PDB file of C-alpha atoms in Angstrom:
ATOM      1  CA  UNK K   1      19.561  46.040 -25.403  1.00 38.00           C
ATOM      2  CA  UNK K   2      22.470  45.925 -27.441  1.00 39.00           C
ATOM      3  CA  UNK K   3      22.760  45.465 -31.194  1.00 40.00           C
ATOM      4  CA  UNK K   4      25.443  43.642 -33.409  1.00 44.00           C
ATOM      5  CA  UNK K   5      25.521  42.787 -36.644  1.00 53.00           C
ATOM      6  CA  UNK K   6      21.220  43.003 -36.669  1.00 73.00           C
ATOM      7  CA  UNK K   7      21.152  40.377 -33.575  1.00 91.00           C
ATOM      8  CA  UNK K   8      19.490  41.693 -30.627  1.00 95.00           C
ATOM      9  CA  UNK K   9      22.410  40.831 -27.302  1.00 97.00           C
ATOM     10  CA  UNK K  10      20.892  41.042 -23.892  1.00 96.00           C
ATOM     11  CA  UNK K  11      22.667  43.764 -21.885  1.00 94.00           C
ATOM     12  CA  UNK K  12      25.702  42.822 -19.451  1.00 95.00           C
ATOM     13  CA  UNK K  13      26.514  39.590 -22.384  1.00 97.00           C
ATOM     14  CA  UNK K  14      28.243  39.827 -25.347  1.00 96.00           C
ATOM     15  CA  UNK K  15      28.537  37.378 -28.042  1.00 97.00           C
ATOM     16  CA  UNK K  16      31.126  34.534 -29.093  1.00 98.00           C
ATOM     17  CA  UNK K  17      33.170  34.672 -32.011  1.00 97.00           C
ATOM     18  CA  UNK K  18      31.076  33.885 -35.010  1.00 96.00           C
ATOM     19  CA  UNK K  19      32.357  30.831 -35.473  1.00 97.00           C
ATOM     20  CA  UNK K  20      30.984  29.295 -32.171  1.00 98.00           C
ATOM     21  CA  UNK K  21      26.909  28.946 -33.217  1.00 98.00           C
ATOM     22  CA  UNK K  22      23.962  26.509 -32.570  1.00 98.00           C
ATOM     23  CA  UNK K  23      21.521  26.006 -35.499  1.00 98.00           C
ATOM     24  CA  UNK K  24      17.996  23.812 -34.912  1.00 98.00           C
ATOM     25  CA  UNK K  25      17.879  21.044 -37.590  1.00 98.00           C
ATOM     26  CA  UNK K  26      13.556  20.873 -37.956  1.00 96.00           C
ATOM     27  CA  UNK K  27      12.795  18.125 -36.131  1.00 96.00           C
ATOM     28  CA  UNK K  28      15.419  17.139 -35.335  1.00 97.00           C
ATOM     29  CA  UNK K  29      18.990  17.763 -33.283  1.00 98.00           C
ATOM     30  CA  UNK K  30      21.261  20.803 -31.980  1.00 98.00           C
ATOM     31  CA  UNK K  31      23.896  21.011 -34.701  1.00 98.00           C
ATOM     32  CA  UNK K  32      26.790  22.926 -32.388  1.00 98.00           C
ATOM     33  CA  UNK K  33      29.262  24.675 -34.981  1.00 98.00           C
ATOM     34  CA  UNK K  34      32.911  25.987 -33.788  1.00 98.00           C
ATOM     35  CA  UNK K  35      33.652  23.180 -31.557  1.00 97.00           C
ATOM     36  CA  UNK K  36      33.635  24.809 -28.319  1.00 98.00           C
ATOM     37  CA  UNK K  37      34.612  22.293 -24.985  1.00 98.00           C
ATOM     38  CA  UNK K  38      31.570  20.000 -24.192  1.00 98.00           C
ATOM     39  CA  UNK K  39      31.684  18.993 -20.534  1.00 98.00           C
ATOM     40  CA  UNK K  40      29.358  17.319 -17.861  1.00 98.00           C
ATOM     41  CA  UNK K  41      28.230  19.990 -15.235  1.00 98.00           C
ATOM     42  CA  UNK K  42      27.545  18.226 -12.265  1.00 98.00           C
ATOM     43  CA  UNK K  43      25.407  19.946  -9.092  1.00 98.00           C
ATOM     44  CA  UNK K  44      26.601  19.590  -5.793  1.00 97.00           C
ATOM     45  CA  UNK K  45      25.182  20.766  -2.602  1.00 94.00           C
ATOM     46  CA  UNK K  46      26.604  22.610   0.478  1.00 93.00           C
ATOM     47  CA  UNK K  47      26.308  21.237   4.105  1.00 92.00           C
ATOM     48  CA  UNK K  48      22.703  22.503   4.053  1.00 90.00           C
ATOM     49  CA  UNK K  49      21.798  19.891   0.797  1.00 91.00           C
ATOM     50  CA  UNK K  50      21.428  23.322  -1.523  1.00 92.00           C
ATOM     51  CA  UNK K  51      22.677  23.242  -4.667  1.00 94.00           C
ATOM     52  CA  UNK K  52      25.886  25.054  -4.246  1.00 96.00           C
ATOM     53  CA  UNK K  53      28.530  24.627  -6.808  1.00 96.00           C
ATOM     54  CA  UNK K  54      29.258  22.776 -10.053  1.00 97.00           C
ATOM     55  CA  UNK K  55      31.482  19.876 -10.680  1.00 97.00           C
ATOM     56  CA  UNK K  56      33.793  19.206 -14.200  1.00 97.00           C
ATOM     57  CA  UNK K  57      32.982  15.905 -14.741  1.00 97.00           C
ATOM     58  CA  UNK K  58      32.971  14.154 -17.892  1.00 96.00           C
ATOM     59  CA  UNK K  59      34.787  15.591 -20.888  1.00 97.00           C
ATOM     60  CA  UNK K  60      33.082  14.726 -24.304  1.00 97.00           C
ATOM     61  CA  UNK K  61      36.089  14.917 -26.836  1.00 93.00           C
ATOM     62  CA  UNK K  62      34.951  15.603 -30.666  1.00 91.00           C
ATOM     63  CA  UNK K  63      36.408  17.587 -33.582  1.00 89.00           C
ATOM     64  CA  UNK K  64      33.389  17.021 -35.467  1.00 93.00           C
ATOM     65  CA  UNK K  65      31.794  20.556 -37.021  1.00 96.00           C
ATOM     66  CA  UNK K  66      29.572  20.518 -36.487  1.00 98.00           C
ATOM     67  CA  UNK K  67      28.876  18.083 -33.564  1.00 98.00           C
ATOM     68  CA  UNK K  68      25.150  16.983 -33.485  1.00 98.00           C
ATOM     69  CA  UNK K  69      23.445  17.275 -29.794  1.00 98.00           C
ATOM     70  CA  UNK K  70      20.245  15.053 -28.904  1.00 98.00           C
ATOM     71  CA  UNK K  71      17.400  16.998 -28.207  1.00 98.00           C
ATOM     72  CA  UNK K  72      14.709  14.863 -28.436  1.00 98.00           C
ATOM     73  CA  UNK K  73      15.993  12.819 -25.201  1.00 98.00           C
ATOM     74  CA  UNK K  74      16.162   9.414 -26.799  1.00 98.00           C
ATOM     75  CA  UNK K  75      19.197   9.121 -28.148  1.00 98.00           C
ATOM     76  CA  UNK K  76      21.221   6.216 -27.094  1.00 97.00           C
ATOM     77  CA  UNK K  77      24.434   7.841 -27.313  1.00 97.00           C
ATOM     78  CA  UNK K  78      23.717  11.088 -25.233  1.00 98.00           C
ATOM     79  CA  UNK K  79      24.941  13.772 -25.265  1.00 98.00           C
ATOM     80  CA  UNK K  80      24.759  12.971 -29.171  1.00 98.00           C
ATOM     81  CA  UNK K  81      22.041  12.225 -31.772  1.00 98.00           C
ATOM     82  CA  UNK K  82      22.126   8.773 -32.998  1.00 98.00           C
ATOM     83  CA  UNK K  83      18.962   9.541 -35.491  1.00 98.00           C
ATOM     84  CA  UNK K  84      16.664   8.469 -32.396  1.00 98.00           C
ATOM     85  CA  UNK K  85      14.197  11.239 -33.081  1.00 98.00           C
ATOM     86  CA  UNK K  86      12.973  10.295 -36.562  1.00 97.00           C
ATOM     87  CA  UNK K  87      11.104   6.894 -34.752  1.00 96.00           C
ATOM     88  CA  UNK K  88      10.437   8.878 -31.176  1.00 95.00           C
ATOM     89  CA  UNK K  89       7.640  10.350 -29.890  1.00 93.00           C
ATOM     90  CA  UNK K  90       8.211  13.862 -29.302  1.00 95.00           C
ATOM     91  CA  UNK K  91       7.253  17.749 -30.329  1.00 96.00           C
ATOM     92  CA  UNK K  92       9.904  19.552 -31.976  1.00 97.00           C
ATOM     93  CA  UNK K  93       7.699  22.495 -32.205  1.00 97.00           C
ATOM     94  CA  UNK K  94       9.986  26.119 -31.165  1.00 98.00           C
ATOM     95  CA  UNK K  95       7.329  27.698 -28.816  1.00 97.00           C
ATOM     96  CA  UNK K  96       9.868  30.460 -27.103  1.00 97.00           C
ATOM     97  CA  UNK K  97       8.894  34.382 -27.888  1.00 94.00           C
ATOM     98  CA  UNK K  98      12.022  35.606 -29.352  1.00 94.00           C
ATOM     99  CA  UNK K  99      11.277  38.665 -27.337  1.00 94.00           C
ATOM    100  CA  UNK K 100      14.215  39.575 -24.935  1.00 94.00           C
ATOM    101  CA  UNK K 101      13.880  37.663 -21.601  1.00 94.00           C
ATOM    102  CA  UNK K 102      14.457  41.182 -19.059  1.00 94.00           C
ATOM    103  CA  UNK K 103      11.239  42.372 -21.495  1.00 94.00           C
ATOM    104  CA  UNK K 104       9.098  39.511 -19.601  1.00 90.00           C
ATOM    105  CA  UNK K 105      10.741  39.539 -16.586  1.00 97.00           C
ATOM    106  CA  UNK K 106       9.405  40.390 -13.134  1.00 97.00           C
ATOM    107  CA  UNK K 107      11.605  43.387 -11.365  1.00 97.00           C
ATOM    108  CA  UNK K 108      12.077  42.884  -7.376  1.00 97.00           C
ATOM    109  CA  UNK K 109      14.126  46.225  -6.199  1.00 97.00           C
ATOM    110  CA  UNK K 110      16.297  46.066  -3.037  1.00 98.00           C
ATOM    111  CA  UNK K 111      18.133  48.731  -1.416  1.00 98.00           C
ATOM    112  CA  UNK K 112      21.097  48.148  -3.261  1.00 98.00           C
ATOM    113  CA  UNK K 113      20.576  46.024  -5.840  1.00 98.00           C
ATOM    114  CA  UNK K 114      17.762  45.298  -8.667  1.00 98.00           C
ATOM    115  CA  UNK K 115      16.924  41.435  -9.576  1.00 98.00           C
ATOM    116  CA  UNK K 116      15.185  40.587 -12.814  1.00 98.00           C
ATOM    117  CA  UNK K 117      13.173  36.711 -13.280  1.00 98.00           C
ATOM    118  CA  UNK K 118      11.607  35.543 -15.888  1.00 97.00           C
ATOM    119  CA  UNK K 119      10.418  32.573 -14.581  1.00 96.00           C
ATOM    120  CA  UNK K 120       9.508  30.785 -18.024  1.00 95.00           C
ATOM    121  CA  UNK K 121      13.464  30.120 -18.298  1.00 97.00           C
ATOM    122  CA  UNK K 122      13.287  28.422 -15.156  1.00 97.00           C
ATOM    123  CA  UNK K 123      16.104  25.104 -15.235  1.00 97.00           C
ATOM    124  CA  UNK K 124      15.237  23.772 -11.580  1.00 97.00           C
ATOM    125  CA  UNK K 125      18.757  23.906 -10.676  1.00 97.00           C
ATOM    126  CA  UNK K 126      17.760  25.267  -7.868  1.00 96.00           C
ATOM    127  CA  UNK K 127      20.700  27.990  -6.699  1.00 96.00           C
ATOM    128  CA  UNK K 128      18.272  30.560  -5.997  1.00 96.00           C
ATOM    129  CA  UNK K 129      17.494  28.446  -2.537  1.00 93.00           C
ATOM    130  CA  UNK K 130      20.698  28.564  -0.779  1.00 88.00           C
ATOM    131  CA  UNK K 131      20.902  30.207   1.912  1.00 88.00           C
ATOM    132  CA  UNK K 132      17.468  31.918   2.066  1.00 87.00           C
ATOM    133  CA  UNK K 133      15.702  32.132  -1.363  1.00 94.00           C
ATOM    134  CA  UNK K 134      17.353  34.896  -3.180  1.00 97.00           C
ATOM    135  CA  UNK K 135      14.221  37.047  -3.893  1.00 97.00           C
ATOM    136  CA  UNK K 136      14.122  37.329   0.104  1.00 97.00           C
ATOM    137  CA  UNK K 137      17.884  38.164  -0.005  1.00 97.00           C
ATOM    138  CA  UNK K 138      17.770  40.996  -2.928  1.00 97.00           C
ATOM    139  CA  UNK K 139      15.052  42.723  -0.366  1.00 97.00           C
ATOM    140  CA  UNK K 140      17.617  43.692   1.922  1.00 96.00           C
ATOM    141  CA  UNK K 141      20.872  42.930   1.024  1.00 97.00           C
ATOM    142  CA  UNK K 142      23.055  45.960   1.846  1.00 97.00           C
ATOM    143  CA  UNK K 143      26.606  44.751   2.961  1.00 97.00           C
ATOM    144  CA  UNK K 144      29.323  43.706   1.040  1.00 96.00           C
ATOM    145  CA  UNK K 145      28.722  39.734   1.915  1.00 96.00           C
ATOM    146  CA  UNK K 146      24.985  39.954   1.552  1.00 96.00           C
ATOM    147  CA  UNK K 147      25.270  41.758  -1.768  1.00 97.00           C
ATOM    148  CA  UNK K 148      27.835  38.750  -3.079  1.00 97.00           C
ATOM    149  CA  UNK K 149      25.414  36.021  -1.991  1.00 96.00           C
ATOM    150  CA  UNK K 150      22.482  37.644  -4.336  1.00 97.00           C
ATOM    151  CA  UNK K 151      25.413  38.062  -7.470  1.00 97.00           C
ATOM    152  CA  UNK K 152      26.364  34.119  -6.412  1.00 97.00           C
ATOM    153  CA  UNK K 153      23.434  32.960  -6.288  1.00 97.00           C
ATOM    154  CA  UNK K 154      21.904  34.937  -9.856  1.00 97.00           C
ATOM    155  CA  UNK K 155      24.978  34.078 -11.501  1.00 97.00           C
ATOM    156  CA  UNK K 156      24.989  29.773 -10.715  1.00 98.00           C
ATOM    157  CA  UNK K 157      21.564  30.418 -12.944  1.00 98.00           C
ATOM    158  CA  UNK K 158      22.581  28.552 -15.908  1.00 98.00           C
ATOM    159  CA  UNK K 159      19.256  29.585 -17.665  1.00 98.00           C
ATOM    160  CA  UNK K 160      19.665  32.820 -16.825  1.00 97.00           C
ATOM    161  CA  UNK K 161      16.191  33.252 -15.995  1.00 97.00           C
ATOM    162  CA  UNK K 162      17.468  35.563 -13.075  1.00 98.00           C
ATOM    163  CA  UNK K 163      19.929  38.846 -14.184  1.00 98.00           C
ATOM    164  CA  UNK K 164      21.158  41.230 -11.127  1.00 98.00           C
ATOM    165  CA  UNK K 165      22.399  44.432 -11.429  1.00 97.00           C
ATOM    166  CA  UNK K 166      23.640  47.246  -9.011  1.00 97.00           C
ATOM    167  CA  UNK K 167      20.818  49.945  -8.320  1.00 95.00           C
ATOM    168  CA  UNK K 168      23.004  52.682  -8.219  1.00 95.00           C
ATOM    169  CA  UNK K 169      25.498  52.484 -11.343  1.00 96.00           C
ATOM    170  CA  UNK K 170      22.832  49.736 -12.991  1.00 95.00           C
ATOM    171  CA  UNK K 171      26.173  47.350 -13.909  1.00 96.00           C
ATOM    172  CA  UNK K 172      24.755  43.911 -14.471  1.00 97.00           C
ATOM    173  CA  UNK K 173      26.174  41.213 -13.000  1.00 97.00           C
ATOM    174  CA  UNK K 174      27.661  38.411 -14.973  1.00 97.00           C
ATOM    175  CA  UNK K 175      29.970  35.134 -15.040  1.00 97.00           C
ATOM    176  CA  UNK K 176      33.165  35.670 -17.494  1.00 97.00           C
ATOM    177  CA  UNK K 177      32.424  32.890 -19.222  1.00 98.00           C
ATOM    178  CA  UNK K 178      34.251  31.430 -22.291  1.00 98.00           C
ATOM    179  CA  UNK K 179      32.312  30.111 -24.793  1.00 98.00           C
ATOM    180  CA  UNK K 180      31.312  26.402 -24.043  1.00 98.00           C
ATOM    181  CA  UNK K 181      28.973  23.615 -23.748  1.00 98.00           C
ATOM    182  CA  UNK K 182      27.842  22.114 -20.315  1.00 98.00           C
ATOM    183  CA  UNK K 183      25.865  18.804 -19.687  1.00 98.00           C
ATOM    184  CA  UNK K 184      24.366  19.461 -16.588  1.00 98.00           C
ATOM    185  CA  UNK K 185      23.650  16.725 -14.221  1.00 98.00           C
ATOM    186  CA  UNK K 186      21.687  16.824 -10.973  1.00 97.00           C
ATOM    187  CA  UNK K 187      22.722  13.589  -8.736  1.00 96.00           C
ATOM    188  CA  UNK K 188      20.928  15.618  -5.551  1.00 95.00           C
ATOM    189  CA  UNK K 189      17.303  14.981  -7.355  1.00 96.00           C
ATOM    190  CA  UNK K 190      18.827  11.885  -9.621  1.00 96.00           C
ATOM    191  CA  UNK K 191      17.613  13.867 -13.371  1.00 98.00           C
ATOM    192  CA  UNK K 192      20.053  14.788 -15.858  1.00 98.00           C
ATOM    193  CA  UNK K 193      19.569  18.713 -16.711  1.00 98.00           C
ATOM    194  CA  UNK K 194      19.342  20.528 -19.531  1.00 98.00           C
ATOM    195  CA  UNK K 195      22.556  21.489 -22.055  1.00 98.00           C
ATOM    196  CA  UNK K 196      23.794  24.382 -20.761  1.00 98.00           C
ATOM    197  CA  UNK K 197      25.146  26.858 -23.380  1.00 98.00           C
ATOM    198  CA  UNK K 198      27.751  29.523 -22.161  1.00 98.00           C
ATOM    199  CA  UNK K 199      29.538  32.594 -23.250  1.00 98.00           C
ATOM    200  CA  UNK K 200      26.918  34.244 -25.408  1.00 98.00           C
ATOM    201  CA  UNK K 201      26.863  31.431 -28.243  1.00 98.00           C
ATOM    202  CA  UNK K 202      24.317  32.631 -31.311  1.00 98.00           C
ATOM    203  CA  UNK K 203      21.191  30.016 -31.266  1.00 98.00           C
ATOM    204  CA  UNK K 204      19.218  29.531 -34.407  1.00 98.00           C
ATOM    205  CA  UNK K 205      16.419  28.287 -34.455  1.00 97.00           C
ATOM    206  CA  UNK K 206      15.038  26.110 -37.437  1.00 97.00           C
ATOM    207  CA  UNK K 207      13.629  28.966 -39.174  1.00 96.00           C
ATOM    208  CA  UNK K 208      16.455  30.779 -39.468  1.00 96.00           C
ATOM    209  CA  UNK K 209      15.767  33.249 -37.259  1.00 96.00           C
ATOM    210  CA  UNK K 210      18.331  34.334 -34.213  1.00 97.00           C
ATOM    211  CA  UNK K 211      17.223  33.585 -30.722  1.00 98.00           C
ATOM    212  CA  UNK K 212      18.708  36.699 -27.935  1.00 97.00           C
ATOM    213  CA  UNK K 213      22.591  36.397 -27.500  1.00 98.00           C
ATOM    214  CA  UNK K 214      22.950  35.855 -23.744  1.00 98.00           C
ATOM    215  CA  UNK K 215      25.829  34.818 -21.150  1.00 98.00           C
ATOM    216  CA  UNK K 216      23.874  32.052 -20.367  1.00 98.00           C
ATOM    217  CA  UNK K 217      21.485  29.733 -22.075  1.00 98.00           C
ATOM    218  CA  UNK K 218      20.196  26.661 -21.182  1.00 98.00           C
ATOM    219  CA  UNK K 219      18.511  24.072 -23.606  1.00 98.00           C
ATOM    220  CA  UNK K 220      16.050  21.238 -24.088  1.00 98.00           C
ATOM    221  CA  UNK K 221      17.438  17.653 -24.153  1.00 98.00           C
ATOM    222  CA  UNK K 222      14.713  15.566 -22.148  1.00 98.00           C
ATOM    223  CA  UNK K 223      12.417  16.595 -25.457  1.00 97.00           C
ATOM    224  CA  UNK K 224       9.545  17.697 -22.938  1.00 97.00           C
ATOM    225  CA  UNK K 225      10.063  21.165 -22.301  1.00 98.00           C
ATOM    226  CA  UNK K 226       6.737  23.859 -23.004  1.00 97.00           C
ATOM    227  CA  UNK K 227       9.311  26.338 -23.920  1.00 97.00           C
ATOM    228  CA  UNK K 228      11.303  24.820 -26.659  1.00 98.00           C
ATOM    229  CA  UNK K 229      14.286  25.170 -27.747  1.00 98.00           C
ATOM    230  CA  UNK K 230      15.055  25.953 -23.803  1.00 98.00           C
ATOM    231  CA  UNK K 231      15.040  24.015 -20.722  1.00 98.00           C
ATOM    232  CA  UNK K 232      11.721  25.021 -18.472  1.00 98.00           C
ATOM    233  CA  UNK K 233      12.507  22.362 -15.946  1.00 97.00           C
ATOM    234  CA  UNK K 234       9.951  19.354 -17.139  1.00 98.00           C
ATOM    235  CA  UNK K 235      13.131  16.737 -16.880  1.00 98.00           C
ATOM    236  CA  UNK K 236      12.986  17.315 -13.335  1.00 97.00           C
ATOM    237  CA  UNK K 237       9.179  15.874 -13.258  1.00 97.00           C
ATOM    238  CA  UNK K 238       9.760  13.606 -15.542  1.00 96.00           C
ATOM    239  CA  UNK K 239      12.767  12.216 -13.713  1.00 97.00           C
ATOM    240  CA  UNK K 240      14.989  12.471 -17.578  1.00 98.00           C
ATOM    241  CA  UNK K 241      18.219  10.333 -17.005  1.00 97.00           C
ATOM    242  CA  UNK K 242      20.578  10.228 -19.615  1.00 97.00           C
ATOM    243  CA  UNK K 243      22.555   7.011 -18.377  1.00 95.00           C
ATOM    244  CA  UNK K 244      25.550   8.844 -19.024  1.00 96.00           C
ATOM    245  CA  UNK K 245      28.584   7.572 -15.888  1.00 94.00           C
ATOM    246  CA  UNK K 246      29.523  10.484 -13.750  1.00 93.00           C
ATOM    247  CA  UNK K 247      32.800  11.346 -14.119  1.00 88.00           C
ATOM    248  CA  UNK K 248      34.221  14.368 -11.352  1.00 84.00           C
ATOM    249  CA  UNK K 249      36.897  15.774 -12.299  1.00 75.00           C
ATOM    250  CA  UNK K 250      39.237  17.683  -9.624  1.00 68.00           C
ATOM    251  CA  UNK K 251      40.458  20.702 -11.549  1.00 55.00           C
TER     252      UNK K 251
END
């Protein structure tokens, strides 16, 4: 585990300019500093119905810093806070461990490759399943195209609940990604996902404390999640829709 500047970085991410950072208002919203792009991230499936790829879809334009994110999944103006959460319903209690996430993780060792889950990060978006459920595929993936299909499927993991890494020169496998925002949406099982935070972006949490810097993060907005601040999949089972149009994009 790397260190920077007294924050704890999970190994194979690194972290975003400074300027780029997430601080937890107490009960209330995300306030997202540095004003990275904010886009919808919609799921679409291959010819099998798996989730497959995502989809640019609708592009949230702001220069406000910093730009205040619902997370108590009642705002009328979603992705946004519109002050919703001072009349809703809702928990605002942090219950994550601040513990690094490959600390709690299960280990499943293949012949070539080594796949860490921590399953309490799970986002149901569901990219482990495609063709055959990657925990299967990590058991015996030894050529080139089997070995890509495990690092394809870990990396479309916006939670990052699963990290892979090569068994023999232990590199970890990871997306290059810039730092930015996604607003995942899920048309396949009709939900709107979680906000999916990219490129190693610092998350405070209302106490002031540092949550681990990682390549990929993905956050509460359905207000509902055991895990908070991140997503642990409850808007699936609670069917969360933010009523926001979907917009794809061809890029």
């Amino acid at each position: 585990m790397a260190k920077k500047e007294g924050l704890s970085v999970e190994e194979g991410s690194k972290m975003a300019p400074e300027k780029f950072y997430i601080k937890i208002a107490a009960d209330g919203p995300y306030l997202l500093y540095g004003n990275p792009p904010i886009d919808q991230e919609i799921i679409l499936p291959n010819e099998e119905g798996s989730a497959w790829v995502y989809q640019k879809g609708k592009h949230f334009e702001t220069n406000e810093n910093p730009v205040y994110l619902c997370r108590c999944g009642f705002s009328k103006h979603k992705p946004f806070c519109d002050g919703a959460h001072k009349h809703a319903d809702w928990d605002s209690t942090e219950t994550a461990s601040h513990r690094p996430l490959l600390e709690n993780a299960e280990v499943i060792e293949g012949p070539t490759m080594v796949l860490a889950d921590n399953e309490s990060y799970c986002a149901f978006a569901r990219f482990c399943d495609a063709y055959g459920r990657i925990w299967n595929l990590v058991e015996r993936a030894e050529s080139e195209k089997e070995r890509e299909l495990v690092r394809r499927e870990a990396g479309h993991c916006p939670a990052g609940r699963l990290v892979v890494w090569d068994k023999e020169t232990e590199t970890i496998y990871e997306p290059p990604f810039e730092p930015s925002i996604g607003i995942i949406e899920d048309p396949g099982i009709k939900v709107s996902g979680p906000i999916w935070v990219k490129g190693g972006i610092r998350i405070e949490g209302a106490d002031g404390k540092s949550y681990e810097i990682r390549n990929r993060v993905t956050l509460c907005r359905c207000g509902q999640s055991s895990n908070k601040p991140f997503c642990d999949g409850t808007h699936a089972s609670m069917r969360f829709c933010d009523d926001i149009p979907l917009e794809m994009r061809n890029l």
